[in-house]
Amino acid sequence: MIQQIYPSTPHPYQYELNKDMQFAAAHYVPGPGAGHCGNMHGHTYFANVTIAGNELDENGFLVNFSDIKKLIHDRFDHSLLNEHTALFSDKDPDRYPTTEIVARTMFELIQEFLDRMPAKPRCVQIFLRETPTSY
């Protein structure tokens, strides 16, 4: 993956880490205004997750990078995002896996995981690139 610089979100925390990932997934947006996106198609998504906090664990981690990869890459890579009904349409029947909703879902999954950690780090940014020109 090419190293990229992402917009930075200001936060009051002492530590910040970023995890870059890419995953291949297909989706379709069946909404009336979706145009060509109503047809099933695929993307190679590039995601950057920013996590911040003030305390490190006993290993010196804010969070282990491999845990974040399991939450996102291992779940979504080589999948049809529309089939993740527990993540998308079960919450709201009109919630389709658009870039915005996929980013929000990633945030929710990560923050739910972080909330179970003793130091309570925060997910402060999800940067999701769907195509080279759309993010």
Tab-separated table of N, CA, C and O in Angstrom:
chain	number	residue	atom	x	y	z
A	1	MET	N	0.843	-1.179	0.000
A	1	MET	CA	0.000	0.000	0.000
A	1	MET	C	0.886	1.239	0.000
A	1	MET	O	1.885	1.290	0.697
A	2	ILE	N	0.476	2.210	-0.763
A	2	ILE	CA	1.208	3.476	-0.806
A	2	ILE	C	0.908	4.252	0.471
A	2	ILE	O	-0.239	4.345	0.905
A	3	GLN	N	1.944	4.794	1.055
A	3	GLN	CA	1.765	5.608	2.252
A	3	GLN	C	1.010	6.876	1.880
A	3	GLN	O	1.290	7.492	0.857
A	4	GLN	N	0.059	7.247	2.676
A	4	GLN	CA	-0.731	8.432	2.402
A	4	GLN	C	-0.807	9.300	3.643
A	4	GLN	O	-0.663	8.811	4.754
A	5	ILE	N	-1.050	10.549	3.422
A	5	ILE	CA	-1.296	11.485	4.515
A	5	ILE	C	-2.800	11.749	4.531
A	5	ILE	O	-3.408	12.028	3.507
A	6	TYR	N	-3.399	11.642	5.697
A	6	TYR	CA	-4.828	11.830	5.843
A	6	TYR	C	-5.086	13.112	6.616
A	6	TYR	O	-4.249	13.552	7.401
A	7	PRO	N	-6.264	13.692	6.434
A	7	PRO	CA	-6.589	14.864	7.246
A	7	PRO	C	-6.560	14.476	8.722
A	7	PRO	O	-6.977	13.384	9.082
A	8	SER	N	-6.052	15.354	9.528
A	8	SER	CA	-5.912	15.072	10.955
A	8	SER	C	-7.088	15.669	11.718
A	8	SER	O	-7.500	16.795	11.470
A	9	THR	N	-7.608	14.879	12.646
A	9	THR	CA	-8.684	15.341	13.499
A	9	THR	C	-8.096	15.794	14.831
A	9	THR	O	-7.452	14.995	15.519
A	10	PRO	N	-8.268	17.052	15.209
A	10	PRO	CA	-7.753	17.502	16.507
A	10	PRO	C	-8.427	16.731	17.646
A	10	PRO	O	-9.622	16.432	17.575
A	11	HIS	N	-7.648	16.423	18.659
A	11	HIS	CA	-8.192	15.736	19.828
A	11	HIS	C	-7.317	16.064	21.032
A	11	HIS	O	-6.172	16.489	20.882
A	12	PRO	N	-7.837	15.854	22.235
A	12	PRO	CA	-7.095	16.223	23.445
A	12	PRO	C	-6.209	15.111	24.012
A	12	PRO	O	-5.675	15.254	25.108
A	13	TYR	N	-6.045	14.004	23.291
A	13	TYR	CA	-5.371	12.837	23.859
A	13	TYR	C	-3.863	12.878	23.652
A	13	TYR	O	-3.357	13.473	22.709
A	14	GLN	N	-3.150	12.196	24.537
A	14	GLN	CA	-1.696	12.154	24.498
A	14	GLN	C	-1.167	11.243	23.389
A	14	GLN	O	-0.163	11.530	22.759
A	15	TYR	N	-1.843	10.135	23.160
A	15	TYR	CA	-1.382	9.155	22.172
A	15	TYR	C	-2.363	9.065	21.020
A	15	TYR	O	-3.566	9.182	21.206
A	16	GLU	N	-1.794	8.808	19.830
A	16	GLU	CA	-2.610	8.569	18.644
A	16	GLU	C	-1.935	7.496	17.814
A	16	GLU	O	-0.706	7.483	17.695
A	17	LEU	N	-2.729	6.606	17.283
A	17	LEU	CA	-2.181	5.643	16.326
A	17	LEU	C	-3.132	5.536	15.159
A	17	LEU	O	-4.308	5.837	15.260
A	18	ASN	N	-2.558	5.150	14.028
A	18	ASN	CA	-3.327	4.991	12.804
A	18	ASN	C	-3.059	3.620	12.229
A	18	ASN	O	-1.921	3.152	12.236
A	19	LYS	N	-4.112	2.993	11.752
A	19	LYS	CA	-4.002	1.689	11.101
A	19	LYS	C	-4.553	1.826	9.692
A	19	LYS	O	-5.708	2.218	9.504
A	20	ASP	N	-3.712	1.547	8.696
A	20	ASP	CA	-4.138	1.510	7.303
A	20	ASP	C	-4.475	0.077	6.936
A	20	ASP	O	-3.772	-0.856	7.335
A	21	MET	N	-5.533	-0.081	6.155
A	21	MET	CA	-5.944	-1.406	5.679
A	21	MET	C	-6.520	-1.245	4.293
A	21	MET	O	-7.013	-0.178	3.941
A	22	GLN	N	-6.466	-2.319	3.537
A	22	GLN	CA	-7.231	-2.354	2.302
A	22	GLN	C	-8.004	-3.654	2.278
A	22	GLN	O	-7.565	-4.665	2.832
A	23	PHE	N	-9.174	-3.605	1.684
A	23	PHE	CA	-9.984	-4.807	1.538
A	23	PHE	C	-10.797	-4.688	0.259
A	23	PHE	O	-11.162	-3.595	-0.167
A	24	ALA	N	-11.042	-5.818	-0.360
A	24	ALA	CA	-11.844	-5.874	-1.575
A	24	ALA	C	-13.243	-6.327	-1.187
A	24	ALA	O	-13.401	-7.294	-0.453
A	25	ALA	N	-14.236	-5.600	-1.658
A	25	ALA	CA	-15.615	-5.960	-1.336
A	25	ALA	C	-16.539	-5.458	-2.437
A	25	ALA	O	-16.236	-4.495	-3.139
A	26	ALA	N	-17.662	-6.134	-2.549
A	26	ALA	CA	-18.705	-5.726	-3.488
A	26	ALA	C	-19.878	-5.162	-2.713
A	26	ALA	O	-20.030	-5.422	-1.516
A	27	HIS	N	-20.677	-4.366	-3.402
A	27	HIS	CA	-21.908	-3.856	-2.800
A	27	HIS	C	-22.821	-3.348	-3.903
A	27	HIS	O	-22.441	-3.271	-5.070
A	28	TYR	N	-24.015	-3.012	-3.514
A	28	TYR	CA	-24.950	-2.315	-4.391
A	28	TYR	C	-25.829	-1.458	-3.496
A	28	TYR	O	-25.998	-1.733	-2.303
A	29	VAL	N	-26.339	-0.394	-4.059
A	29	VAL	CA	-27.178	0.535	-3.310
A	29	VAL	C	-28.536	0.557	-3.995
A	29	VAL	O	-28.698	1.190	-5.030
A	30	PRO	N	-29.528	-0.161	-3.439
A	30	PRO	CA	-30.804	-0.304	-4.138
A	30	PRO	C	-31.741	0.896	-4.022
A	30	PRO	O	-32.881	0.816	-4.436
A	31	GLY	N	-31.268	2.001	-3.511
A	31	GLY	CA	-32.121	3.179	-3.374
A	31	GLY	C	-32.500	3.773	-4.722
A	31	GLY	O	-31.798	3.586	-5.720
A	32	PRO	N	-33.595	4.522	-4.764
A	32	PRO	CA	-34.105	5.040	-6.037
A	32	PRO	C	-33.155	6.019	-6.738
A	32	PRO	O	-33.178	6.116	-7.955
A	33	GLY	N	-32.325	6.720	-6.043
A	33	GLY	CA	-31.419	7.686	-6.660
A	33	GLY	C	-29.997	7.184	-6.819
A	33	GLY	O	-29.084	7.971	-7.056
A	34	ALA	N	-29.781	5.880	-6.720
A	34	ALA	CA	-28.422	5.332	-6.716
A	34	ALA	C	-27.792	5.242	-8.098
A	34	ALA	O	-26.585	5.080	-8.212
A	35	GLY	N	-28.587	5.325	-9.139
A	35	GLY	CA	-28.034	5.244	-10.496
A	35	GLY	C	-27.311	3.924	-10.723
A	35	GLY	O	-27.798	2.863	-10.335
A	36	HIS	N	-26.116	3.995	-11.320
A	36	HIS	CA	-25.335	2.788	-11.607
A	36	HIS	C	-24.944	2.028	-10.340
A	36	HIS	O	-24.662	0.838	-10.396
A	37	CYS	N	-24.902	2.707	-9.221
A	37	CYS	CA	-24.537	2.039	-7.962
A	37	CYS	C	-25.609	1.049	-7.507
A	37	CYS	O	-25.378	0.280	-6.584
A	38	GLY	N	-26.753	1.064	-8.156
A	38	GLY	CA	-27.778	0.069	-7.861
A	38	GLY	C	-27.411	-1.313	-8.356
A	38	GLY	O	-27.984	-2.309	-7.918
A	39	ASN	N	-26.454	-1.380	-9.268
A	39	ASN	CA	-25.950	-2.664	-9.761
A	39	ASN	C	-24.823	-3.143	-8.861
A	39	ASN	O	-24.031	-2.331	-8.362
A	40	MET	N	-24.727	-4.458	-8.676
A	40	MET	CA	-23.625	-4.969	-7.868
A	40	MET	C	-22.299	-4.636	-8.564
A	40	MET	O	-22.156	-4.801	-9.767
A	41	HIS	N	-21.359	-4.142	-7.777
A	41	HIS	CA	-20.031	-3.797	-8.278
A	41	HIS	C	-19.052	-3.867	-7.116
A	41	HIS	O	-19.457	-3.948	-5.957
A	42	GLY	N	-17.773	-3.847	-7.414
A	42	GLY	CA	-16.772	-4.005	-6.364
A	42	GLY	C	-15.785	-2.859	-6.318
A	42	GLY	O	-15.651	-2.082	-7.264
A	43	HIS	N	-15.113	-2.780	-5.197
A	43	HIS	CA	-14.076	-1.761	-4.967
A	43	HIS	C	-12.941	-2.404	-4.184
A	43	HIS	O	-13.144	-3.371	-3.445
A	44	THR	N	-11.779	-1.819	-4.326
A	44	THR	CA	-10.700	-2.084	-3.384
A	44	THR	C	-10.686	-0.879	-2.452
A	44	THR	O	-10.272	0.212	-2.828
A	45	TYR	N	-11.233	-1.078	-1.267
A	45	TYR	CA	-11.332	-0.001	-0.286
A	45	TYR	C	-9.992	0.184	0.418
A	45	TYR	O	-9.294	-0.782	0.705
A	46	PHE	N	-9.668	1.431	0.715
A	46	PHE	CA	-8.525	1.764	1.553
A	46	PHE	C	-9.083	2.476	2.772
A	46	PHE	O	-9.817	3.457	2.634
A	47	ALA	N	-8.760	1.961	3.934
A	47	ALA	CA	-9.278	2.542	5.169
A	47	ALA	C	-8.127	2.960	6.067
A	47	ALA	O	-7.118	2.267	6.164
A	48	ASN	N	-8.296	4.107	6.711
A	48	ASN	CA	-7.381	4.559	7.745
A	48	ASN	C	-8.228	4.780	8.990
A	48	ASN	O	-9.236	5.488	8.945
A	49	VAL	N	-7.820	4.142	10.083
A	49	VAL	CA	-8.510	4.260	11.364
A	49	VAL	C	-7.587	5.007	12.318
A	49	VAL	O	-6.420	4.630	12.471
A	50	THR	N	-8.097	6.055	12.945
A	50	THR	CA	-7.325	6.821	13.926
A	50	THR	C	-7.915	6.581	15.305
A	50	THR	O	-9.114	6.791	15.521
A	51	ILE	N	-7.062	6.127	16.208
A	51	ILE	CA	-7.462	5.858	17.590
A	51	ILE	C	-6.578	6.690	18.503
A	51	ILE	O	-5.365	6.797	18.272
A	52	ALA	N	-7.181	7.262	19.533
A	52	ALA	CA	-6.436	8.109	20.457
A	52	ALA	C	-6.821	7.781	21.894
A	52	ALA	O	-7.895	7.230	22.155
A	53	GLY	N	-5.933	8.103	22.811
A	53	GLY	CA	-6.196	7.873	24.225
A	53	GLY	C	-5.050	8.391	25.076
A	53	GLY	O	-4.023	8.837	24.563
A	54	ASN	N	-5.221	8.302	26.374
A	54	ASN	CA	-4.214	8.807	27.306
A	54	ASN	C	-3.456	7.720	28.048
A	54	ASN	O	-2.478	8.021	28.717
A	55	GLU	N	-3.903	6.469	27.951
A	55	GLU	CA	-3.261	5.396	28.705
A	55	GLU	C	-2.868	4.251	27.782
A	55	GLU	O	-3.600	3.913	26.847
A	56	LEU	N	-1.734	3.641	28.080
A	56	LEU	CA	-1.278	2.464	27.348
A	56	LEU	C	-1.517	1.227	28.199
A	56	LEU	O	-1.560	1.305	29.433
A	57	ASP	N	-1.650	0.089	27.555
A	57	ASP	CA	-1.855	-1.149	28.308
A	57	ASP	C	-0.518	-1.689	28.829
A	57	ASP	O	0.534	-1.068	28.654
A	58	GLU	N	-0.571	-2.862	29.457
A	58	GLU	CA	0.628	-3.449	30.077
A	58	GLU	C	1.720	-3.780	29.053
A	58	GLU	O	2.885	-3.931	29.406
A	59	ASN	N	1.353	-3.852	27.767
A	59	ASN	CA	2.333	-4.117	26.715
A	59	ASN	C	2.860	-2.838	26.072
A	59	ASN	O	3.691	-2.892	25.179
A	60	GLY	N	2.343	-1.699	26.514
A	60	GLY	CA	2.739	-0.430	25.923
A	60	GLY	C	1.916	-0.062	24.698
A	60	GLY	O	2.288	0.820	23.940
A	61	PHE	N	0.765	-0.730	24.500
A	61	PHE	CA	-0.104	-0.461	23.359
A	61	PHE	C	-1.252	0.450	23.771
A	61	PHE	O	-1.823	0.294	24.850
A	62	LEU	N	-1.626	1.331	22.897
A	62	LEU	CA	-2.914	2.011	23.021
A	62	LEU	C	-3.988	0.993	22.638
A	62	LEU	O	-4.993	0.827	23.320
A	63	VAL	N	-3.748	0.293	21.539
A	63	VAL	CA	-4.565	-0.836	21.077
A	63	VAL	C	-3.669	-1.644	20.145
A	63	VAL	O	-2.787	-1.089	19.497
A	64	ASN	N	-3.876	-2.925	20.110
A	64	ASN	CA	-3.064	-3.773	19.247
A	64	ASN	C	-3.582	-3.654	17.813
A	64	ASN	O	-4.767	-3.845	17.557
A	65	PHE	N	-2.689	-3.336	16.877
A	65	PHE	CA	-3.082	-3.186	15.476
A	65	PHE	C	-3.824	-4.416	14.961
A	65	PHE	O	-4.759	-4.312	14.173
A	66	SER	N	-3.402	-5.602	15.395
A	66	SER	CA	-4.027	-6.828	14.879
A	66	SER	C	-5.496	-6.923	15.281
A	66	SER	O	-6.306	-7.505	14.549
A	67	ASP	N	-5.867	-6.357	16.420
A	67	ASP	CA	-7.276	-6.368	16.829
A	67	ASP	C	-8.124	-5.520	15.883
A	67	ASP	O	-9.244	-5.896	15.536
A	68	ILE	N	-7.597	-4.387	15.463
A	68	ILE	CA	-8.326	-3.516	14.547
A	68	ILE	C	-8.456	-4.195	13.181
A	68	ILE	O	-9.516	-4.160	12.549
A	69	LYS	N	-7.388	-4.854	12.744
A	69	LYS	CA	-7.437	-5.560	11.466
A	69	LYS	C	-8.503	-6.657	11.489
A	69	LYS	O	-9.257	-6.834	10.533
A	70	LYS	N	-8.584	-7.394	12.593
A	70	LYS	CA	-9.597	-8.455	12.705
A	70	LYS	C	-11.006	-7.887	12.629
A	70	LYS	O	-11.892	-8.482	12.013
A	71	LEU	N	-11.223	-6.744	13.249
A	71	LEU	CA	-12.551	-6.141	13.262
A	71	LEU	C	-13.013	-5.696	11.880
A	71	LEU	O	-14.203	-5.786	11.559
A	72	ILE	N	-12.086	-5.228	11.064
A	72	ILE	CA	-12.460	-4.636	9.780
A	72	ILE	C	-12.067	-5.525	8.603
A	72	ILE	O	-12.910	-6.047	7.888
A	73	HIS	N	-10.782	-5.716	8.407
A	73	HIS	CA	-10.311	-6.455	7.237
A	73	HIS	C	-10.853	-7.877	7.226
A	73	HIS	O	-11.409	-8.342	6.225
A	74	ASP	N	-10.690	-8.576	8.319
A	74	ASP	CA	-11.106	-9.983	8.360
A	74	ASP	C	-12.614	-10.136	8.188
A	74	ASP	O	-13.086	-11.163	7.736
A	75	ARG	N	-13.370	-9.123	8.546
A	75	ARG	CA	-14.829	-9.187	8.433
A	75	ARG	C	-15.299	-8.858	7.018
A	75	ARG	O	-16.189	-9.512	6.487
A	76	PHE	N	-14.722	-7.834	6.399
A	76	PHE	CA	-15.258	-7.323	5.144
A	76	PHE	C	-14.520	-7.772	3.887
A	76	PHE	O	-15.082	-7.705	2.797
A	77	ASP	N	-13.274	-8.211	4.002
A	77	ASP	CA	-12.499	-8.540	2.806
A	77	ASP	C	-13.147	-9.674	2.019
A	77	ASP	O	-13.551	-10.687	2.588
A	78	HIS	N	-13.251	-9.480	0.723
A	78	HIS	CA	-13.832	-10.456	-0.206
A	78	HIS	C	-15.249	-10.866	0.207
A	78	HIS	O	-15.579	-12.048	0.257
A	79	SER	N	-16.045	-9.866	0.504
A	79	SER	CA	-17.431	-10.133	0.868
A	79	SER	C	-18.361	-9.224	0.081
A	79	SER	O	-17.935	-8.243	-0.529
A	80	LEU	N	-19.632	-9.564	0.115
A	80	LEU	CA	-20.689	-8.696	-0.404
A	80	LEU	C	-21.221	-7.924	0.796
A	80	LEU	O	-21.842	-8.511	1.694
A	81	LEU	N	-20.947	-6.641	0.833
A	81	LEU	CA	-21.298	-5.854	2.013
A	81	LEU	C	-22.788	-5.895	2.325
A	81	LEU	O	-23.174	-5.863	3.498
A	82	ASN	N	-23.625	-6.002	1.320
A	82	ASN	CA	-25.070	-6.065	1.554
A	82	ASN	C	-25.476	-7.291	2.357
A	82	ASN	O	-26.545	-7.317	2.953
A	83	GLU	N	-24.650	-8.329	2.380
A	83	GLU	CA	-24.973	-9.535	3.138
A	83	GLU	C	-24.666	-9.409	4.631
A	83	GLU	O	-25.008	-10.294	5.402
A	84	HIS	N	-24.058	-8.324	5.034
A	84	HIS	CA	-23.778	-8.087	6.453
A	84	HIS	C	-25.011	-7.429	7.080
A	84	HIS	O	-24.948	-6.319	7.599
A	85	THR	N	-26.132	-8.123	7.038
A	85	THR	CA	-27.393	-7.518	7.447
A	85	THR	C	-27.398	-7.060	8.898
A	85	THR	O	-28.033	-6.066	9.224
A	86	ALA	N	-26.700	-7.764	9.753
A	86	ALA	CA	-26.665	-7.344	11.162
A	86	ALA	C	-25.975	-5.992	11.298
A	86	ALA	O	-26.225	-5.261	12.258
A	87	LEU	N	-25.120	-5.652	10.360
A	87	LEU	CA	-24.397	-4.383	10.419
A	87	LEU	C	-25.114	-3.266	9.685
A	87	LEU	O	-24.957	-2.102	10.020
A	88	PHE	N	-25.857	-3.599	8.670
A	88	PHE	CA	-26.480	-2.572	7.855
A	88	PHE	C	-27.993	-2.595	7.990
A	88	PHE	O	-28.548	-1.928	8.827
A	89	SER	N	-28.683	-3.391	7.216
A	89	SER	CA	-30.136	-3.263	7.105
A	89	SER	C	-30.913	-3.651	8.354
A	89	SER	O	-32.046	-3.210	8.515
A	90	ASP	N	-30.365	-4.481	9.244
A	90	ASP	CA	-31.095	-4.806	10.471
A	90	ASP	C	-31.245	-3.586	11.372
A	90	ASP	O	-32.187	-3.494	12.143
A	91	LYS	N	-30.293	-2.650	11.279
A	91	LYS	CA	-30.373	-1.444	12.097
A	91	LYS	C	-31.398	-0.463	11.542
A	91	LYS	O	-32.026	0.281	12.274
A	92	ASP	N	-31.515	-0.451	10.231
A	92	ASP	CA	-32.410	0.475	9.555
A	92	ASP	C	-32.644	-0.090	8.163
A	92	ASP	O	-31.695	-0.277	7.410
A	93	PRO	N	-33.876	-0.372	7.793
A	93	PRO	CA	-34.117	-1.006	6.494
A	93	PRO	C	-33.641	-0.172	5.306
A	93	PRO	O	-33.425	-0.694	4.232
A	94	ASP	N	-33.447	1.116	5.503
A	94	ASP	CA	-32.950	1.979	4.427
A	94	ASP	C	-31.456	2.256	4.551
A	94	ASP	O	-30.938	3.178	3.942
A	95	ARG	N	-30.765	1.469	5.339
A	95	ARG	CA	-29.328	1.667	5.553
A	95	ARG	C	-28.574	0.709	4.638
A	95	ARG	O	-28.436	-0.467	4.927
A	96	TYR	N	-28.101	1.227	3.530
A	96	TYR	CA	-27.361	0.439	2.556
A	96	TYR	C	-25.870	0.724	2.695
A	96	TYR	O	-25.476	1.768	3.210
A	97	PRO	N	-25.029	-0.173	2.231
A	97	PRO	CA	-23.584	0.009	2.423
A	97	PRO	C	-22.957	1.013	1.452
A	97	PRO	O	-22.147	0.686	0.598
A	98	THR	N	-23.371	2.273	1.598
A	98	THR	CA	-22.688	3.360	0.903
A	98	THR	C	-21.337	3.582	1.581
A	98	THR	O	-21.094	3.065	2.684
A	99	THR	N	-20.483	4.368	0.979
A	99	THR	CA	-19.193	4.665	1.605
A	99	THR	C	-19.398	5.276	2.981
A	99	THR	O	-18.710	4.920	3.945
A	100	GLU	N	-20.361	6.177	3.075
A	100	GLU	CA	-20.616	6.840	4.356
A	100	GLU	C	-21.073	5.851	5.417
A	100	GLU	O	-20.598	5.895	6.564
A	101	ILE	N	-21.976	4.958	5.047
A	101	ILE	CA	-22.504	3.991	6.010
A	101	ILE	C	-21.456	2.945	6.370
A	101	ILE	O	-21.373	2.519	7.530
A	102	VAL	N	-20.639	2.544	5.410
A	102	VAL	CA	-19.557	1.599	5.723
A	102	VAL	C	-18.584	2.261	6.712
A	102	VAL	O	-18.174	1.643	7.699
A	103	ALA	N	-18.246	3.527	6.490
A	103	ALA	CA	-17.355	4.231	7.419
A	103	ALA	C	-17.989	4.329	8.808
A	103	ALA	O	-17.328	4.084	9.822
A	104	ARG	N	-19.265	4.667	8.867
A	104	ARG	CA	-19.947	4.755	10.170
A	104	ARG	C	-19.994	3.400	10.858
A	104	ARG	O	-19.788	3.293	12.074
A	105	THR	N	-20.254	2.345	10.095
A	105	THR	CA	-20.289	1.001	10.660
A	105	THR	C	-18.914	0.601	11.182
A	105	THR	O	-18.805	0.012	12.266
A	106	MET	N	-17.866	0.923	10.437
A	106	MET	CA	-16.513	0.648	10.916
A	106	MET	C	-16.270	1.360	12.249
A	106	MET	O	-15.744	0.762	13.192
A	107	PHE	N	-16.666	2.624	12.318
A	107	PHE	CA	-16.518	3.374	13.566
A	107	PHE	C	-17.263	2.681	14.705
A	107	PHE	O	-16.723	2.508	15.803
A	108	GLU	N	-18.503	2.287	14.467
A	108	GLU	CA	-19.305	1.641	15.513
A	108	GLU	C	-18.663	0.344	15.988
A	108	GLU	O	-18.613	0.073	17.197
A	109	LEU	N	-18.184	-0.474	15.055
A	109	LEU	CA	-17.535	-1.739	15.426
A	109	LEU	C	-16.287	-1.497	16.260
A	109	LEU	O	-16.059	-2.164	17.274
A	110	ILE	N	-15.480	-0.553	15.824
A	110	ILE	CA	-14.227	-0.270	16.527
A	110	ILE	C	-14.500	0.335	17.895
A	110	ILE	O	-13.919	-0.085	18.905
A	111	GLN	N	-15.413	1.315	17.963
A	111	GLN	CA	-15.659	1.958	19.247
A	111	GLN	C	-16.281	0.987	20.245
A	111	GLN	O	-15.951	1.021	21.432
A	112	GLU	N	-17.145	0.106	19.776
A	112	GLU	CA	-17.714	-0.916	20.665
A	112	GLU	C	-16.608	-1.789	21.258
A	112	GLU	O	-16.624	-2.113	22.445
A	113	PHE	N	-15.629	-2.159	20.443
A	113	PHE	CA	-14.479	-2.931	20.922
A	113	PHE	C	-13.653	-2.108	21.917
A	113	PHE	O	-13.286	-2.597	22.994
A	114	LEU	N	-13.373	-0.852	21.583
A	114	LEU	CA	-12.556	-0.003	22.459
A	114	LEU	C	-13.233	0.260	23.795
A	114	LEU	O	-12.563	0.379	24.821
A	115	ASP	N	-14.552	0.349	23.798
A	115	ASP	CA	-15.291	0.604	25.041
A	115	ASP	C	-15.120	-0.524	26.053
A	115	ASP	O	-15.325	-0.308	27.250
A	116	ARG	N	-14.751	-1.701	25.593
A	116	ARG	CA	-14.534	-2.832	26.507
A	116	ARG	C	-13.109	-2.858	27.072
A	116	ARG	O	-12.809	-3.681	27.932
A	117	MET	N	-12.253	-1.961	26.597
A	117	MET	CA	-10.870	-1.916	27.082
A	117	MET	C	-10.796	-1.065	28.353
A	117	MET	O	-11.515	-0.069	28.466
A	118	PRO	N	-9.926	-1.440	29.287
A	118	PRO	CA	-9.849	-0.682	30.548
A	118	PRO	C	-9.513	0.797	30.366
A	118	PRO	O	-10.056	1.643	31.063
A	119	ALA	N	-8.627	1.136	29.425
A	119	ALA	CA	-8.195	2.526	29.257
A	119	ALA	C	-9.166	3.353	28.409
A	119	ALA	O	-9.022	4.567	28.321
A	120	LYS	N	-10.148	2.710	27.801
A	120	LYS	CA	-11.180	3.388	27.016
A	120	LYS	C	-10.632	4.335	25.934
A	120	LYS	O	-10.995	5.514	25.879
A	121	PRO	N	-9.775	3.841	25.032
A	121	PRO	CA	-9.348	4.708	23.927
A	121	PRO	C	-10.545	5.047	23.042
A	121	PRO	O	-11.604	4.408	23.131
A	122	ARG	N	-10.385	6.057	22.207
A	122	ARG	CA	-11.476	6.537	21.361
A	122	ARG	C	-11.098	6.426	19.887
A	122	ARG	O	-9.963	6.726	19.511
A	123	CYS	N	-12.039	6.031	19.081
A	123	CYS	CA	-11.873	6.098	17.626
A	123	CYS	C	-12.213	7.542	17.258
A	123	CYS	O	-13.331	7.992	17.496
A	124	VAL	N	-11.250	8.273	16.737
A	124	VAL	CA	-11.489	9.688	16.451
A	124	VAL	C	-11.680	9.968	14.963
A	124	VAL	O	-12.132	11.058	14.601
A	125	GLN	N	-11.324	8.994	14.103
A	125	GLN	CA	-11.526	9.233	12.671
A	125	GLN	C	-11.502	7.928	11.889
A	125	GLN	O	-10.706	7.046	12.171
A	126	ILE	N	-12.388	7.836	10.927
A	126	ILE	CA	-12.360	6.785	9.912
A	126	ILE	C	-12.236	7.507	8.582
A	126	ILE	O	-13.054	8.378	8.260
A	127	PHE	N	-11.219	7.158	7.824
A	127	PHE	CA	-11.027	7.702	6.484
A	127	PHE	C	-11.177	6.525	5.541
A	127	PHE	O	-10.404	5.572	5.617
A	128	LEU	N	-12.192	6.551	4.699
A	128	LEU	CA	-12.474	5.415	3.824
A	128	LEU	C	-12.468	5.868	2.377
A	128	LEU	O	-13.259	6.709	1.970
A	129	ARG	N	-11.569	5.276	1.607
A	129	ARG	CA	-11.451	5.574	0.184
A	129	ARG	C	-12.073	4.406	-0.586
A	129	ARG	O	-11.663	3.266	-0.434
A	130	GLU	N	-13.081	4.726	-1.408
A	130	GLU	CA	-13.755	3.728	-2.208
A	130	GLU	C	-13.096	3.571	-3.586
A	130	GLU	O	-13.006	2.479	-4.124
A	131	THR	N	-12.665	4.678	-4.142
A	131	THR	CA	-11.944	4.694	-5.419
A	131	THR	C	-10.792	5.678	-5.274
A	131	THR	O	-10.725	6.421	-4.280
A	132	PRO	N	-9.894	5.746	-6.248
A	132	PRO	CA	-8.798	6.722	-6.141
A	132	PRO	C	-9.283	8.178	-6.002
A	132	PRO	O	-8.559	9.012	-5.479
A	133	THR	N	-10.492	8.458	-6.456
A	133	THR	CA	-10.974	9.843	-6.418
A	133	THR	C	-12.183	10.054	-5.521
A	133	THR	O	-12.710	11.166	-5.453
A	134	SER	N	-12.624	9.021	-4.831
A	134	SER	CA	-13.827	9.146	-3.990
A	134	SER	C	-13.563	8.605	-2.603
A	134	SER	O	-13.227	7.438	-2.432
A	135	TYR	N	-13.714	9.476	-1.616
A	135	TYR	CA	-13.480	9.094	-0.229
A	135	TYR	C	-14.278	9.956	0.693
A	135	TYR	O	-14.820	10.974	0.311
